[in-house]
Amino acid sequence: HPVNEPYRTGYHFQPPKNWINDPNGPLIYKGIYHFFYQYNPLDVVWGNIVWAHSTSTDLVNWTPHDAAIYPSQPSDINGCWSGSATILPGGKPVMLYTGIDPQNRQVQNLAYPKNLSDPFLREWAKIPQNPLMAPSQANQINASSFRDPTTAWLGPDKKWRVIIGGKTNQTGEAILYRSKDFLNWVKAKQPLHSAEKTGMWECPDFFPVSIHSQNGLDTSKIGPDVKHVFKVSLDNTRREYYTIGTYNIDKDIYIPDKGSVESDSGLRYDYGKFYASKTFFDSSKNRRILWGWINESSTVEDDIKKGWSGLQAIPRTLWLDKSGKQLVQWPVVEIEKLREKEVKLPSSVLKGGSVHEVLGVTAAQADVEITFGISDLKKAEVLDPSWTNPQLLCSRKGASVKGGLGPFGLLVLASKGLKEYTSVFYRIFKDHNKHVVLLCSDQSRSSLNKDNDKTTYGAFVNVDPLHEKLSLRSLIDHSIVESFGGEGKACITARVYPTLAINGDAHLYAFNYGTEDVKITGSAWSLKTAKIN
Ligand code: FRU
């Protein structure tokens, strides 16, 4: 790994240089995975947006191609913004995406592959009818809040449906359009879904999940054995929220299950950095895969110095938890083929107040999975009823604040002597006769560089630590740490920029700063560098 580029990643998706943001139009075609993304070919900051394009056979190693969609028509002359792929009958992919027109209005366009016999889909053409959907006086759509079409789905009436993110005043909306032929689109009277005071809904996503299995489903699937997921990216807070609910196909509206709305206590794919995400159905392996953009926590000056900005999270398989109340996510299994030199942590007791170095892994580029065993909850701290915000709780009780059961977990990207480290850890509270499990990712000591955003993140994890496995997996990759608590029930992604704990000088520790002992077992692997672009 080049010494002068300590923050470039070894196995996360990024181009050689410049700015990237949202994942666009992911799909699989003739056994090849396609990934497109918002890219500035000219600069390290946002602007001049085109759809850059890479392909892969394994979601791990990626080959770059020329930009697939770039300004070339009046309807996208000022930018080719986010959009999604739909696989039409006969297996033909098409893209719906937002174009910025000469009046800087947001409009929706269609692009299609020029040559379907090219599995790499290297060339894309646009239809002369673009734009297919545009704001107007008549339809009351706001020209600066009308973007990011989803994958379309086909209803039982043989009409296609698509939603586009929007807002009216401060009400976020999933604007619904229908079409018989994918060319003529008619706006529905009602949005598929909306919520007051949430602001602009960017990058909506809407898809079915199976009630009975972890398998993914085609986006058009409906029926008694599915629930639907609705996700939005909130421009105001730069956070994503999802709900699980019911798609009423007769009324063409989505109804979230009770108690799950976009709010401070809403469900998130990731309780750290993760935005503008998008799923697709991988028909070759019957799974639904989630892509998400991870931006920088460094200053623009530092981004200019390093010559790039933005990454994509490791693609995650996602499915409905058996409770039916939340999703579960796990890094695609293919990432495990980068594992080498497994270091087994023999089952042992991590005494209260102790730190153990995990030796023998390349700690700057690793995959760690640990299971914690707790036998006695008596010493767990009592949860104050006012502690409802997990991020705030993690900020108040960072890794150095001792507790009863916890904090215990990992110190990653740590320097010898612990001048720098990022801590990912659990704290267990008791709340009457049940336990509340808190997962934190504390970046406050991650770098001696004071200019980075070192916000602490936190999430409650819906596991019962006495009767279920309490595990933590972290994917560590130079300047990113993606953590999965409760076997994928809560995920936290953080960006960090150590100045000492870089490359061979990075270390990995397991720690327990609680008063009570915990049992640990698990493995750590060095991860090979993937071939990315
Ligand atoms: C989300 C977003 C989208 C838009 C794109 C522009 O990050 O703002 O709403 O289509 O990025 O690059």
PDB file of N, CA and C in Angstrom, residues 27-34 56-58 119 282-284:
ATOM      1  N   LEU A  27     -26.919  -3.425 -11.511  1.00  0.00           N
ATOM      2  CA  LEU A  27     -27.676  -4.514 -12.142  1.00  0.00           C
ATOM      3  C   LEU A  27     -26.738  -5.660 -12.439  1.00  0.00           C
ATOM      4  N   ILE A  28     -27.325  -6.815 -12.770  1.00  0.00           N
ATOM      5  CA  ILE A  28     -26.540  -7.927 -13.280  1.00  0.00           C
ATOM      6  C   ILE A  28     -27.073  -8.255 -14.668  1.00  0.00           C
ATOM      7  N   TYR A  29     -26.151  -8.444 -15.627  1.00  0.00           N
ATOM      8  CA  TYR A  29     -26.531  -8.728 -17.009  1.00  0.00           C
ATOM      9  C   TYR A  29     -25.578  -9.768 -17.562  1.00  0.00           C
ATOM     10  N   LYS A  30     -26.122 -10.851 -18.063  1.00  0.00           N
ATOM     11  CA  LYS A  30     -25.310 -11.951 -18.608  1.00  0.00           C
ATOM     12  C   LYS A  30     -24.167 -12.331 -17.652  1.00  0.00           C
ATOM     13  N   GLY A  31     -24.496 -12.432 -16.382  1.00  0.00           N
ATOM     14  CA  GLY A  31     -23.515 -12.875 -15.382  1.00  0.00           C
ATOM     15  C   GLY A  31     -22.499 -11.820 -14.964  1.00  0.00           C
ATOM     16  N   ILE A  32     -22.645 -10.602 -15.468  1.00  0.00           N
ATOM     17  CA  ILE A  32     -21.693  -9.528 -15.115  1.00  0.00           C
ATOM     18  C   ILE A  32     -22.404  -8.476 -14.266  1.00  0.00           C
ATOM     19  N   TYR A  33     -21.779  -8.118 -13.148  1.00  0.00           N
ATOM     20  CA  TYR A  33     -22.332  -7.050 -12.318  1.00  0.00           C
ATOM     21  C   TYR A  33     -21.905  -5.706 -12.882  1.00  0.00           C
ATOM     22  N   HIS A  34     -22.881  -4.800 -12.967  1.00  0.00           N
ATOM     23  CA  HIS A  34     -22.609  -3.441 -13.438  1.00  0.00           C
ATOM     24  C   HIS A  34     -22.809  -2.476 -12.296  1.00  0.00           C
ATOM     25  N   SER A  56     -17.893  -6.172 -12.946  1.00  0.00           N
ATOM     26  CA  SER A  56     -17.246  -7.157 -12.081  1.00  0.00           C
ATOM     27  C   SER A  56     -17.925  -8.513 -12.260  1.00  0.00           C
ATOM     28  N   THR A  57     -17.189  -9.577 -12.002  1.00  0.00           N
ATOM     29  CA  THR A  57     -17.845 -10.887 -11.985  1.00  0.00           C
ATOM     30  C   THR A  57     -18.106 -11.350 -10.555  1.00  0.00           C
ATOM     31  N   ASP A  58     -17.571 -10.617  -9.572  1.00  0.00           N
ATOM     32  CA  ASP A  58     -17.667 -11.106  -8.192  1.00  0.00           C
ATOM     33  C   ASP A  58     -18.009 -10.030  -7.153  1.00  0.00           C
ATOM     34  N   PRO A 119     -21.740  -7.962 -23.201  1.00  0.00           N
ATOM     35  CA  PRO A 119     -22.079  -8.165 -21.784  1.00  0.00           C
ATOM     36  C   PRO A 119     -21.597  -7.011 -20.900  1.00  0.00           C
ATOM     37  N   ASP A 282     -30.297  -9.362  -7.373  1.00  0.00           N
ATOM     38  CA  ASP A 282     -29.297 -10.177  -8.058  1.00  0.00           C
ATOM     39  C   ASP A 282     -29.954 -11.515  -8.399  1.00  0.00           C
ATOM     40  N   SER A 283     -30.459 -11.617  -9.641  1.00  0.00           N
ATOM     41  CA  SER A 283     -31.218 -12.802 -10.040  1.00  0.00           C
ATOM     42  C   SER A 283     -30.328 -14.032 -10.153  1.00  0.00           C
ATOM     43  N   SER A 284     -29.003 -13.846 -10.225  1.00  0.00           N
ATOM     44  CA  SER A 284     -28.130 -15.023 -10.342  1.00  0.00           C
ATOM     45  C   SER A 284     -27.999 -15.730  -9.000  1.00  0.00           C
TER      46      SER A 284
END
